[in-house]
Coordinates of C-alpha atoms in Angstrom, one line a residue:
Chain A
X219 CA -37.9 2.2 13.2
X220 CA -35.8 0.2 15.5
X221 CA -36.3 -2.2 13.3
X222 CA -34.9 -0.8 10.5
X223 CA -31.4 0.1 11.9
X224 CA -31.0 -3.7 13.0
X225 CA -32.1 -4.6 10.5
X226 CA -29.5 -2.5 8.2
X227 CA -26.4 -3.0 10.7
X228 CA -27.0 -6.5 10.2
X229 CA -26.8 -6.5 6.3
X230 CA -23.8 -4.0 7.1
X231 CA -21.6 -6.6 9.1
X232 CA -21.6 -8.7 5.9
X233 CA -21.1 -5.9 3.2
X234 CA -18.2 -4.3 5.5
X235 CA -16.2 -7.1 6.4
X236 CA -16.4 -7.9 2.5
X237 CA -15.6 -4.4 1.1
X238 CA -12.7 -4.2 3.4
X239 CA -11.3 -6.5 1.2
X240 CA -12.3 -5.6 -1.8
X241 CA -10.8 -1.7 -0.5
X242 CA -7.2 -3.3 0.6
X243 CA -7.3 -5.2 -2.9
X244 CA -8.2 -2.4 -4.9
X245 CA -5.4 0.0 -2.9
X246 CA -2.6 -2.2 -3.3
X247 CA -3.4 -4.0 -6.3
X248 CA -5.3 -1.4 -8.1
X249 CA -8.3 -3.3 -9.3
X250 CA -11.3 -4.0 -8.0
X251 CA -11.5 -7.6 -7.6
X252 CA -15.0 -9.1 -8.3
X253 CA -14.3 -12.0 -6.9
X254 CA -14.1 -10.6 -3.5
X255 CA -18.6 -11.5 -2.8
X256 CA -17.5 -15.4 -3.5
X257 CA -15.0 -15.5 -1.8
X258 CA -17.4 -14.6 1.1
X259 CA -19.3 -18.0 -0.4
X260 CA -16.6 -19.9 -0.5
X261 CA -16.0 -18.9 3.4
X262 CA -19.3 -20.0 4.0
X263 CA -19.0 -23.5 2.4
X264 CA -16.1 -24.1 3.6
X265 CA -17.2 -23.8 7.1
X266 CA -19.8 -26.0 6.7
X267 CA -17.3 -28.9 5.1
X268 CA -16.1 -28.9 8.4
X269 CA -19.4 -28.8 10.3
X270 CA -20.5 -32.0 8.1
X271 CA -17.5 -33.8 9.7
X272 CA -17.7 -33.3 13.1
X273 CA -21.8 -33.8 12.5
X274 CA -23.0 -30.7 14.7
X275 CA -22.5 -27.0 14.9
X276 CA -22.2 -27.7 19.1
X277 CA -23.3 -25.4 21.6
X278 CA -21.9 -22.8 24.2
X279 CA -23.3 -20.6 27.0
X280 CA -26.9 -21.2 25.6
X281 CA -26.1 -20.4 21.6
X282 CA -27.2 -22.3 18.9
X283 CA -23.3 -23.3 17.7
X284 CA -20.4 -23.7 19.6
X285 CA -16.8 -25.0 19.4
X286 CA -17.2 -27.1 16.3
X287 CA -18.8 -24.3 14.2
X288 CA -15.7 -22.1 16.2
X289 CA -13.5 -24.3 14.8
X290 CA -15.1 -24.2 11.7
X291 CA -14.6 -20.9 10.8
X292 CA -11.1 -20.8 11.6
X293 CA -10.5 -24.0 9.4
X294 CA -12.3 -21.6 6.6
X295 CA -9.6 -18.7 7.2
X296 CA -7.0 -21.1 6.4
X297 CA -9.0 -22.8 3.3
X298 CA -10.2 -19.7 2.1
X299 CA -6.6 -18.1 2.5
X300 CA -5.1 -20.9 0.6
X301 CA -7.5 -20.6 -2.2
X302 CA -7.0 -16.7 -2.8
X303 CA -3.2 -17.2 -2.7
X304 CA -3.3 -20.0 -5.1
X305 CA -5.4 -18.2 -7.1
X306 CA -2.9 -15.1 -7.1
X307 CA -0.3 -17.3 -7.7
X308 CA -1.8 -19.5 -10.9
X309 CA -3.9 -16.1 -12.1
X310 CA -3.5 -12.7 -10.9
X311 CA 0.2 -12.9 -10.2
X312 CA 0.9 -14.3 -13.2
X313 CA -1.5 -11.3 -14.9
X314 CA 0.1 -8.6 -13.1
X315 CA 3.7 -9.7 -13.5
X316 CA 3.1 -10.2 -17.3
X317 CA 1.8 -5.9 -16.9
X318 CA -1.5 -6.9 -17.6
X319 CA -4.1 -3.7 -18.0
X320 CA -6.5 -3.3 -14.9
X321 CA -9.4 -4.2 -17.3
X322 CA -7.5 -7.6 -17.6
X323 CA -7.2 -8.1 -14.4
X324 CA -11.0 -7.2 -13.4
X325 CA -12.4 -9.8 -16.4
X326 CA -10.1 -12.6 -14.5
X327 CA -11.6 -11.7 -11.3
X328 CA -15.4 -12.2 -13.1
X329 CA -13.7 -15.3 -14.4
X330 CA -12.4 -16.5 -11.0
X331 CA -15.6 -15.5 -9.3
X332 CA -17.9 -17.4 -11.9
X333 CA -15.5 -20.7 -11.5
X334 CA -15.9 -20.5 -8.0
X335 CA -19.6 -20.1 -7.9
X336 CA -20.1 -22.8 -9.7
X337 CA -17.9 -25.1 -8.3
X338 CA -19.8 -24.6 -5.3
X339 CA -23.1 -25.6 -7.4
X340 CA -21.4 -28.6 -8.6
X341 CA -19.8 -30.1 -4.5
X342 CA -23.2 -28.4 -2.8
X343 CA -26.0 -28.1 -5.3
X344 CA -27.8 -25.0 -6.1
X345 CA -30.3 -25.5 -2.8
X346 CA -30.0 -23.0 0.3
X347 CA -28.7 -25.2 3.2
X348 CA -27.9 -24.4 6.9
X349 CA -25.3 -25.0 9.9
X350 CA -28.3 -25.3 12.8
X351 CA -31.3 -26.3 11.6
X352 CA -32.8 -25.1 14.5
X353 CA -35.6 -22.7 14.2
X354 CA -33.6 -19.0 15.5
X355 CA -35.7 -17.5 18.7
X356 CA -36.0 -13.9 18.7
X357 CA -35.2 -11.2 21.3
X358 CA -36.7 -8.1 22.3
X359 CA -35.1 -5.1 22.4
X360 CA -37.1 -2.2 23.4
X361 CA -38.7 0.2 20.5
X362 CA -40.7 -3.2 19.6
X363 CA -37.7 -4.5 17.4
X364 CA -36.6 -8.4 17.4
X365 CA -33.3 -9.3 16.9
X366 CA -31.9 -13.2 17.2
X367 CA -29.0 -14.4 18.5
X368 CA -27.1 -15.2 15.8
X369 CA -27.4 -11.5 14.7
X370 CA -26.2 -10.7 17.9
X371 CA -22.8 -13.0 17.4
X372 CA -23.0 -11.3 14.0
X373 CA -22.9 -7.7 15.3
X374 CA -20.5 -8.5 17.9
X375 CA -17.9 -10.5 15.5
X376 CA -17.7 -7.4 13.4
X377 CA -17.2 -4.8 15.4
X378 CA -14.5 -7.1 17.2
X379 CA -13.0 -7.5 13.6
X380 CA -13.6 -3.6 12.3
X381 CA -11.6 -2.5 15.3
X382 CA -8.5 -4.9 15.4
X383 CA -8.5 -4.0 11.6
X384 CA -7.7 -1.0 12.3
X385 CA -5.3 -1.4 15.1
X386 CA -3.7 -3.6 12.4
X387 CA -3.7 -0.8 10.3
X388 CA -2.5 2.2 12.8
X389 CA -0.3 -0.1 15.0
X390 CA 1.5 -3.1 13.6
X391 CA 4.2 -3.1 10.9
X392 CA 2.8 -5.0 8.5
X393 CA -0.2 -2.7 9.1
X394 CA 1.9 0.3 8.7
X395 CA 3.5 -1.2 5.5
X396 CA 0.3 -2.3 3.7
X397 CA -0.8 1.9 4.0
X398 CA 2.6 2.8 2.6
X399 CA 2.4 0.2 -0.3
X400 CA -1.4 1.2 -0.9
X401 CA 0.1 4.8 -1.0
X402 CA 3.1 4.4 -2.8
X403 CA 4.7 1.5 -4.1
X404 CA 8.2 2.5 -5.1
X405 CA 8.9 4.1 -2.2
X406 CA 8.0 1.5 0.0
X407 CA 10.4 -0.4 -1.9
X408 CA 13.1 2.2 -1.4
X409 CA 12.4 1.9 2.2
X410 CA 12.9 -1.8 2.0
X411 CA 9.1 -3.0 2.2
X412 CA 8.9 -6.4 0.6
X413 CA 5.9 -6.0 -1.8
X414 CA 5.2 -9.1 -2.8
X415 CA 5.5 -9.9 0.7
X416 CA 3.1 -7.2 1.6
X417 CA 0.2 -8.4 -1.7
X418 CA 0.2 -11.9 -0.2
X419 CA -0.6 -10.4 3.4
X420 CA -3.2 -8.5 1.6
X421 CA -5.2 -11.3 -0.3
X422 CA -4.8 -12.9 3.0
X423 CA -6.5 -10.5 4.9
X424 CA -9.3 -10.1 2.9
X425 CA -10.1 -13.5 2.7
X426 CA -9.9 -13.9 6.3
X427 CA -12.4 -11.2 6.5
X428 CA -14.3 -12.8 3.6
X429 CA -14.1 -16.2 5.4
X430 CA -15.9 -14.9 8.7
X431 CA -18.1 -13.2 6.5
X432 CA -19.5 -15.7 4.8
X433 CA -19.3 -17.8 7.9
X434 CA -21.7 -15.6 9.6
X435 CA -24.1 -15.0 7.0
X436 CA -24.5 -18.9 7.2
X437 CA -25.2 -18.7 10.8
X438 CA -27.8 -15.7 10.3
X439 CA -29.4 -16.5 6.8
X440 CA -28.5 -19.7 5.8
X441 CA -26.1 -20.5 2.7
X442 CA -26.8 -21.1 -1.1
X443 CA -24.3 -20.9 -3.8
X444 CA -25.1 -17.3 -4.9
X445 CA -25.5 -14.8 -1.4
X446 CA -21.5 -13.7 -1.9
X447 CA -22.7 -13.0 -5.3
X448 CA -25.2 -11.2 -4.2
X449 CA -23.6 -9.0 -1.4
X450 CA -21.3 -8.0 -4.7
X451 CA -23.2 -5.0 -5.8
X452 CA -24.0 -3.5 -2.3
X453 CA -20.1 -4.0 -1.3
X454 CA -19.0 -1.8 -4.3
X455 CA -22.2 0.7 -3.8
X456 CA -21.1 0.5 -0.2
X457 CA -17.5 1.6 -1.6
X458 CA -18.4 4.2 -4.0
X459 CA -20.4 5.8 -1.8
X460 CA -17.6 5.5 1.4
X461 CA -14.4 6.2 -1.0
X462 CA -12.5 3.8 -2.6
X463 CA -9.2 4.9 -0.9
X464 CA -10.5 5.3 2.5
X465 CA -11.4 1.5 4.1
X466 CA -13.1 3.4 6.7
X467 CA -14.9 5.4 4.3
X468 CA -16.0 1.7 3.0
X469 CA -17.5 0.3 6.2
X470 CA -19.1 4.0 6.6
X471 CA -20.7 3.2 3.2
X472 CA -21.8 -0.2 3.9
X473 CA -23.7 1.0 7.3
X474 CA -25.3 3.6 5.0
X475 CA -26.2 1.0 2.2
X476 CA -27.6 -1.6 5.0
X477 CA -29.3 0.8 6.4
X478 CA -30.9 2.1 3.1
X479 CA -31.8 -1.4 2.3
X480 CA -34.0 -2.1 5.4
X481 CA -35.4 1.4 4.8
X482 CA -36.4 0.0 1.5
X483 CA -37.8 -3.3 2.9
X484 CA -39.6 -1.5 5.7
X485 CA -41.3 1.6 3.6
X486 CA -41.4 -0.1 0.1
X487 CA -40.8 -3.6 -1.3
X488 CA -38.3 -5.9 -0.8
X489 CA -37.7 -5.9 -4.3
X490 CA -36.7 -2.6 -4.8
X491 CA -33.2 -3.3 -2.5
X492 CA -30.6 -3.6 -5.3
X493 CA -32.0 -0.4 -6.8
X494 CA -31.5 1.3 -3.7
X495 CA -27.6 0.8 -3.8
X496 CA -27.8 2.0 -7.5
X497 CA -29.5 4.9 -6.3
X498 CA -27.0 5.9 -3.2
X499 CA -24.0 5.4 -6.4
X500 CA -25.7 7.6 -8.4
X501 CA -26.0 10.3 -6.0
X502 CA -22.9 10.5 -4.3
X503 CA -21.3 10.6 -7.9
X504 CA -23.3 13.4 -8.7
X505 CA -22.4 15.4 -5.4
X506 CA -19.2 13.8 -4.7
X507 CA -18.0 11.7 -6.8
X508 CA -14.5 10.6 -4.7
X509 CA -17.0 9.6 -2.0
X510 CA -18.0 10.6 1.3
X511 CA -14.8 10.5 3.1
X512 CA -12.2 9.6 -0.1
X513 CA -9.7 12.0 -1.4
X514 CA -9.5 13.2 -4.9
X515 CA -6.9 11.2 -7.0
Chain B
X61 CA 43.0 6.2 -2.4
X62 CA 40.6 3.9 -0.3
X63 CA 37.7 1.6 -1.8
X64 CA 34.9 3.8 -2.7
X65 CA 31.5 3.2 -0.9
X66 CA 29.7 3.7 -4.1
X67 CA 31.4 2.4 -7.7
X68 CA 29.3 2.6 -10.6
X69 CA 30.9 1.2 -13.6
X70 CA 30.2 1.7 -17.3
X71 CA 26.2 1.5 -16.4
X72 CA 23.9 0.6 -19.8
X73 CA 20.1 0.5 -19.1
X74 CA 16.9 2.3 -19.4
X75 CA 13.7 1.8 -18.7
X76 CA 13.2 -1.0 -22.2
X77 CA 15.9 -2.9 -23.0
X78 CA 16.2 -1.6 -26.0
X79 CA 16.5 1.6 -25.2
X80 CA 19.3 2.5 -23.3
X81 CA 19.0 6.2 -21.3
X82 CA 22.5 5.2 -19.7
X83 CA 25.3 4.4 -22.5
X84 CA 28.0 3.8 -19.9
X85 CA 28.1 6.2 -16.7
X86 CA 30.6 5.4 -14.8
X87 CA 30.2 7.4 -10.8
X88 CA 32.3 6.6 -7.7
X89 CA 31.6 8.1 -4.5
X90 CA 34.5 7.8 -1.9
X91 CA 33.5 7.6 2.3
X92 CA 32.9 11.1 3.9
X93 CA 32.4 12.5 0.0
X94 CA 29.5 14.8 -1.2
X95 CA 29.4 14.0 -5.3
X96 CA 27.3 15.7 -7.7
X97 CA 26.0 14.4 -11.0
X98 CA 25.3 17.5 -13.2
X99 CA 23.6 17.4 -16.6
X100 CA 20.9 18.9 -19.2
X101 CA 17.3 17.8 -18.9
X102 CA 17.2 14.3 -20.1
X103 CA 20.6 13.8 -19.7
X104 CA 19.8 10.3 -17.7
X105 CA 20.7 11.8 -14.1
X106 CA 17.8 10.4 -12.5
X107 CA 17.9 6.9 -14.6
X108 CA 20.9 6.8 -13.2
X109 CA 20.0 7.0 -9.4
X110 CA 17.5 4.6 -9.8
X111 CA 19.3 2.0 -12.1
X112 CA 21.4 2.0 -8.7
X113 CA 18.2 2.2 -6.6
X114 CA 16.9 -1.3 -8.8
X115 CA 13.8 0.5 -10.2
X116 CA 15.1 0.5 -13.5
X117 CA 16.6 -2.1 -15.6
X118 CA 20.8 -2.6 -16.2
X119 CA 21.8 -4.5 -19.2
X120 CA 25.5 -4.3 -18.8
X121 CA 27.9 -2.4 -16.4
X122 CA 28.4 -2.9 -12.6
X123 CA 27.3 -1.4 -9.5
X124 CA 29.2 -2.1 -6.0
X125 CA 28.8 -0.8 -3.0
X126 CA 31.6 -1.2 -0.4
X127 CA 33.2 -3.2 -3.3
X128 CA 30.0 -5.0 -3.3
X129 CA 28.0 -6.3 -6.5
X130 CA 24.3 -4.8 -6.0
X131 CA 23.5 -4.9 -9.7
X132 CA 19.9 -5.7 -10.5
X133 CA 19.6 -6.6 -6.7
X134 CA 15.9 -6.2 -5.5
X135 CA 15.2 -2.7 -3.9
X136 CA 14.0 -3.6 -0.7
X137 CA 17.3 -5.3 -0.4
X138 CA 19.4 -2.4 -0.8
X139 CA 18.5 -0.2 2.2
X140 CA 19.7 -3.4 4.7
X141 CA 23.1 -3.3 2.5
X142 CA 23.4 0.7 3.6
X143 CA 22.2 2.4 0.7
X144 CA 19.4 4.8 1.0
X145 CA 17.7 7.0 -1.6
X146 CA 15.4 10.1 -1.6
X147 CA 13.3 9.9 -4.8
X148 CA 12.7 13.8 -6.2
X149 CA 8.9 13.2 -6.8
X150 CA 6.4 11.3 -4.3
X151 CA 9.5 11.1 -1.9
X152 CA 6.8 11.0 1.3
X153 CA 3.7 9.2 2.2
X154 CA 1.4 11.7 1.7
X155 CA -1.5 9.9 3.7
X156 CA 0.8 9.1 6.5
X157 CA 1.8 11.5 9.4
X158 CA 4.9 12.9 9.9
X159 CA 5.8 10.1 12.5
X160 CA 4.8 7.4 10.5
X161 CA 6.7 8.0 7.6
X162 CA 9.9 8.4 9.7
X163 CA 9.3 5.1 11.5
X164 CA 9.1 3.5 8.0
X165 CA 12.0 4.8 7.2
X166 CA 13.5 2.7 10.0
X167 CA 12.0 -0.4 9.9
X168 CA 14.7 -1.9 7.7
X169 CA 16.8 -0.4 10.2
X170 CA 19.6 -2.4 12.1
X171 CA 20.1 0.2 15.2
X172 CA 18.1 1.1 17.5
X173 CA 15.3 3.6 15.8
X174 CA 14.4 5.2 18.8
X175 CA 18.0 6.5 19.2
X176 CA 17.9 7.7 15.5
X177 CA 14.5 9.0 15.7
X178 CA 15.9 11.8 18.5
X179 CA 19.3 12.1 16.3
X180 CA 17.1 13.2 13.4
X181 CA 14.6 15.2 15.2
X182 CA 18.0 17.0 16.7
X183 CA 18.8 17.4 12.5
X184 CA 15.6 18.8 11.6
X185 CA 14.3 20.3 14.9
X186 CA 11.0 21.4 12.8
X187 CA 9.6 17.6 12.4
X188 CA 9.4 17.7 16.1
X189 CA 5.7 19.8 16.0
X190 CA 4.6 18.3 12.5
X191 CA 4.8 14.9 13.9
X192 CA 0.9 14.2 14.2
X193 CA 0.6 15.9 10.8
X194 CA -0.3 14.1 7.4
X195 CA 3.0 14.8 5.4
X196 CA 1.0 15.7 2.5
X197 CA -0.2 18.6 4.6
X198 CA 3.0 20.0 4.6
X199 CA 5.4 22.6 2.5
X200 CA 7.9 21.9 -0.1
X201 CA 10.9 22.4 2.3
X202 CA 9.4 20.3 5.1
X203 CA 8.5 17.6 2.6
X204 CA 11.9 17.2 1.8
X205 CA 12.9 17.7 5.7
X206 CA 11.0 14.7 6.3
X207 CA 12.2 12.3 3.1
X208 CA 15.8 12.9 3.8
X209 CA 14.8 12.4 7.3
X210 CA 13.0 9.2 6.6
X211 CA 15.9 7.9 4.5
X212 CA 18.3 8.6 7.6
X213 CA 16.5 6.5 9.9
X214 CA 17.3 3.0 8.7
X215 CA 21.5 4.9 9.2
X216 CA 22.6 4.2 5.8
X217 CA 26.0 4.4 4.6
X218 CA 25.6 5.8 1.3
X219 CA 22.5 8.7 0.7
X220 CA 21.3 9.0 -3.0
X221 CA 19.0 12.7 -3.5
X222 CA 17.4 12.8 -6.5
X223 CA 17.2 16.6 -7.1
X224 CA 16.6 17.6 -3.8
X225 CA 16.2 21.7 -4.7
X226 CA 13.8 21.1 -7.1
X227 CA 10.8 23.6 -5.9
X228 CA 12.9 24.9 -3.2
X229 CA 13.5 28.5 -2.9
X230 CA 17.4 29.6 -3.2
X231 CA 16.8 30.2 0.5
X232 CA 15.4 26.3 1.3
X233 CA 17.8 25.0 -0.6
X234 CA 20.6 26.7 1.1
X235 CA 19.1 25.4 4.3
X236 CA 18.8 22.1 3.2
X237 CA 22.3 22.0 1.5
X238 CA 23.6 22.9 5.1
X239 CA 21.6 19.8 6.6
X240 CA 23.6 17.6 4.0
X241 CA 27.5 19.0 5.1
X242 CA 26.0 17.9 8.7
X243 CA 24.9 14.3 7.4
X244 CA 27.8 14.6 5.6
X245 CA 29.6 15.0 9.0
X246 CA 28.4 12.1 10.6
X247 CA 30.0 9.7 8.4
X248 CA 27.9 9.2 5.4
X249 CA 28.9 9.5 1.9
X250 CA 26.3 11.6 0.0
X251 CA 25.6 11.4 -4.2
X252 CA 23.5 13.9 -5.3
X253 CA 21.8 14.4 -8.9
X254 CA 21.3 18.2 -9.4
X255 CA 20.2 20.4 -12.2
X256 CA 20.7 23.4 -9.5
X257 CA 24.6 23.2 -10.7
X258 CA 26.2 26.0 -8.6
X259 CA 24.0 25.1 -5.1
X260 CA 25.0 21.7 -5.6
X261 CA 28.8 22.1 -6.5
X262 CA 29.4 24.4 -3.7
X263 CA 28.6 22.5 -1.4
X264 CA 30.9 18.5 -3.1
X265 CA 33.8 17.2 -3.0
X266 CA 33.3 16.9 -6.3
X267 CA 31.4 16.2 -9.8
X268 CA 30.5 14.2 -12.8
X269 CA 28.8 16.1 -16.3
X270 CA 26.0 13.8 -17.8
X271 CA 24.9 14.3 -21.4
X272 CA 23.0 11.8 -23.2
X273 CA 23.4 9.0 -21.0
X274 CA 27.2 9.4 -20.8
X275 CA 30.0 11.0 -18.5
X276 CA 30.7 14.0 -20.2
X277 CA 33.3 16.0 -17.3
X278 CA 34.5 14.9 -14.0
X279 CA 36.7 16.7 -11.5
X280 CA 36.7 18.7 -8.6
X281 CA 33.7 20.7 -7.6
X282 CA 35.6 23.9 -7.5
X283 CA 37.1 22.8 -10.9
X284 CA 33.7 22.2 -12.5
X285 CA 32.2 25.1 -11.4
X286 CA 35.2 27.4 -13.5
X287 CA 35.1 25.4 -16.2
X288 CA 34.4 27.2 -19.5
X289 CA 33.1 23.8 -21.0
X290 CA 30.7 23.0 -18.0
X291 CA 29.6 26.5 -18.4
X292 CA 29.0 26.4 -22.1
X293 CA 26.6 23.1 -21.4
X294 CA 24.9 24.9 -18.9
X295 CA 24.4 28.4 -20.1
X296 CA 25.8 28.3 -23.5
X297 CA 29.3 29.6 -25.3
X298 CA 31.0 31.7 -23.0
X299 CA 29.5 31.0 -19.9
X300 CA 30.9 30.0 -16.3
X301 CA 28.9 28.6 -13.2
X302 CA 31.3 31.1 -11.2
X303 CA 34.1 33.5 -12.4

């Protein structure tokens, strides 16, 4: 049983620090951007780009990475972070200025998501491919369950990030602004927010999150083209289920989906997972349909 | 007379171009005045406010403030010229405490917000105990307690209130009105848009009559308020505000 809720807090580092974005998006831009699971890829990839150069992942204090793949990852912010503003600049900003519907706005984020998926087929090739090609030893923790390293540094990175998120969010200015523009546009105008200001903070955010992400799955499970892709459909279960107003009903729900995924894997098949988020959707919109902890619009 | 903090000058807009709600409003707010804009629903009072706010378009006519030209200037630029504005719907952050909306309300602020934060919890001494509260949690009357307070803190020059009465109770409103002839007092020039036509003229300098987008009266509050015309607009033939 142990197991299980590693298991599932692993799978919900991943699927929070990505539906945070897609939750800050969606609140200040007012669309759920599919292309929030690739960007996670792209995060990923771009990591390992730098990894290639240098020719090692290093190694600190007995881990299997160390400064390079460090270094890495913040090289993957950046690149990551210029990607999603040039892509609001060239696409989405030039949809929403032009008062593009949502709809339009959620087909260019399929679009954009497709293009970058398969850009990363066409540098990387479709195979899965590693940082450390190291074989991962495994810890005991007591209750019989295993857990390695890596996941360790994965659990540890997110609850590091989850919490100066929202110190970000309670404490700093820009924080503070990003709530009142998520709440209320105009009126954060009137009280002399910059908005555009405030949207490019936002896609940068969330692809920070999305780079370190992405970067971390490749240190736990390895990377191929389509795992951001794949985390797509939990991250929105993980938001239905949460609220999509409330980021910290969003990390709630992707601790519940994990969680309901290793259940899954442990009791039935490994195949049934994906059903299991369509299952937790379907219920909570059933019982309550603005989601555990949203608010009714 | 001095230069008025607030001209507006023949205003033409709306919220398409080619359909103008304004069709040449022309307002001017002198310093230390309270100034009314009065008019029938639809009348383009609050188009009007937010033409000078920059949330809605202008395609001819001028707005200066302190002689100024702010005319289809950004709106997050116009609180750092002086020039703050209390919307009448959605004029707090609902999901944000108390606190937090005020210390938006000064981040665009050039004095010290600290200092203004105890100056307007010394205006509205009820904020005080609401300050941990989500302002959607609150009443009507403290709603607007905390947008006019949030407005404050950035110390504006000029203060815009889109119908501040509206759900108010005659009692609120009087309340408020008596918060204004204080903010009034401390050096800021006030223009309020009112359908509440007797609250609001009792307590101005003086007023302006919108109908259909254009100036329709303009005089002395006390003048407006015995006018038989103003009164006919109002309450139909026959009718004054006050006798």
């Amino acid at each position: 049983m142990m197991q299980v809720i590693v298991d599932g807090l692993v799978a919900a580092s991943f699927v929070s620090l990505g539906v945070v974005g897609v939750s800050l998006i969606y609140n200040i831009l007012n669309f759920p951007s599919f292309a929030q699971g690739d960007y996670l890829t792209i995060g990923g990839y771009m990591s390992l780009i730098v990894v290639l150069l240098l020719g090692t992942a290093g190694s600190i204090m007995g881990l299997q990475f160390g400064w390079p793949l460090i270094l890495a990852a913040f090289c993957a912010i950046l690149l990551t972070g210029l990607i999603a503003e040039l892509l609001d600049r060239t696409i989405f900003g030039t949809l929403r200025r032009g008062g593009s519907s949502r709809i339009t706005l959620i087909m260019a984020s399929f679009g954009v998501a497709l293009m970058l998926r398969n850009l990363i087929v066409i540098f990387f090739g479709p195979d899965p491919t590693y940082y450390v090609f190291a074989i991962q030893p495994a810890l005991h923790l007591w209750g019989g369950a295993r857990i390695t390293q890596n996941e360790i540094v994965v659990l540890a990175v997110t609850v590091v990030l989850v919490m100066g998120l929202h110190l970000f969010l309670t404490r700093t200015k820009l924080g503070k602004s990003m709530r009142a523009v998520s709440e209320n546009p105009s009126l954060a105008r009137v009280n002399g927010i910059d908005v555009d200001n405030v949207i490019r903070w936002t896609w940068f955010i969330g692809s920070f999150l999305a780079a370190i992400a992405g970067t971390l799955f490749g240190l736990a499970n390895g990377l191929q083209p389509y795992f951001g892709f794949e985390l797509l459909l939990p991250m929105f279960a993980a938001l239905i289920v949460g609220g999509v107003t409330n980021i910290y009903g969003a990390i709630l729900g992707a601790v519940l989906i994990g969680i309901a995924e290793s259940l899954t894997v442990k009791f039935l098949a490994a195949e049934y997972r994906q059903a299991v988020s369509f299952i937790a959707v379907i219920l909570v919109l059933m019982v309550r349909p603005q989601g555990l902890l949203g608010e009714k619009e | 007379m001095s230069q008025p903090d607030l001209q507006v000058q023949d205003l033409v807009g709306g919220y398409v171009p080619d359909v103008p709600i304004l069709r040449g409003v022309s307002v001017e707010v002198y310093p230390g005045e309270i100034v009314t804009v009065l008019g029938p629903n639809g009348a383009g009072k609050s188009t009007m406010i937010k033409a000078i706010a920059g949330l809605v378009g202008v395609t001819s006519g001028k707005v200066l403030l302190h002689g100024q030209d702010i005319t289809g200037r950004k709106t997050h630029t116009l609180i750092r010229e002086g020039l703050a504005y209390v919307p009448q719907v959605g004029n707090v952050f609902v999901r944000l405490s108390v606190a937090e909306n005020l210390e938006l309300g000064g981040f665009a602020a050039r004095t010290n917000p600290a200092e203004r934060l105890k100056q307007i919890l010394a205006l509205f001494p009820d904020l005080q105990r609401l300050k941990h509260l989500a302002a959607g949690k609150l009443s009507g009357g403290q709603r607007q307690m905390v947008a006019v307070g949030r407005a404050l803190m950035a110390a504006p020059k000029v203060l815009m209130l889109d119908e501040p009465s509206a759900g108010l109770s005659p009692k609120l409103t009087e309340v408020l009105f008596g918060k204004l002839l204080e903010i009034r007092a401390t050096g800021i020039s006030i223009l309020i848009v009112e359908q509440n036509a007797k609250a609001a003229l009792a307590i101005s300098d003086r007023g302006y009559v919108l109908a259909e987008g254009q100036g329709r009266f303009a005089g002395p509050a006390q003048e407006l308020l015995h006018s038989p015309e103003v009164g006919a607009l109002y309450l139909g033939a026959g009718s004054r505000l006050a006798s």
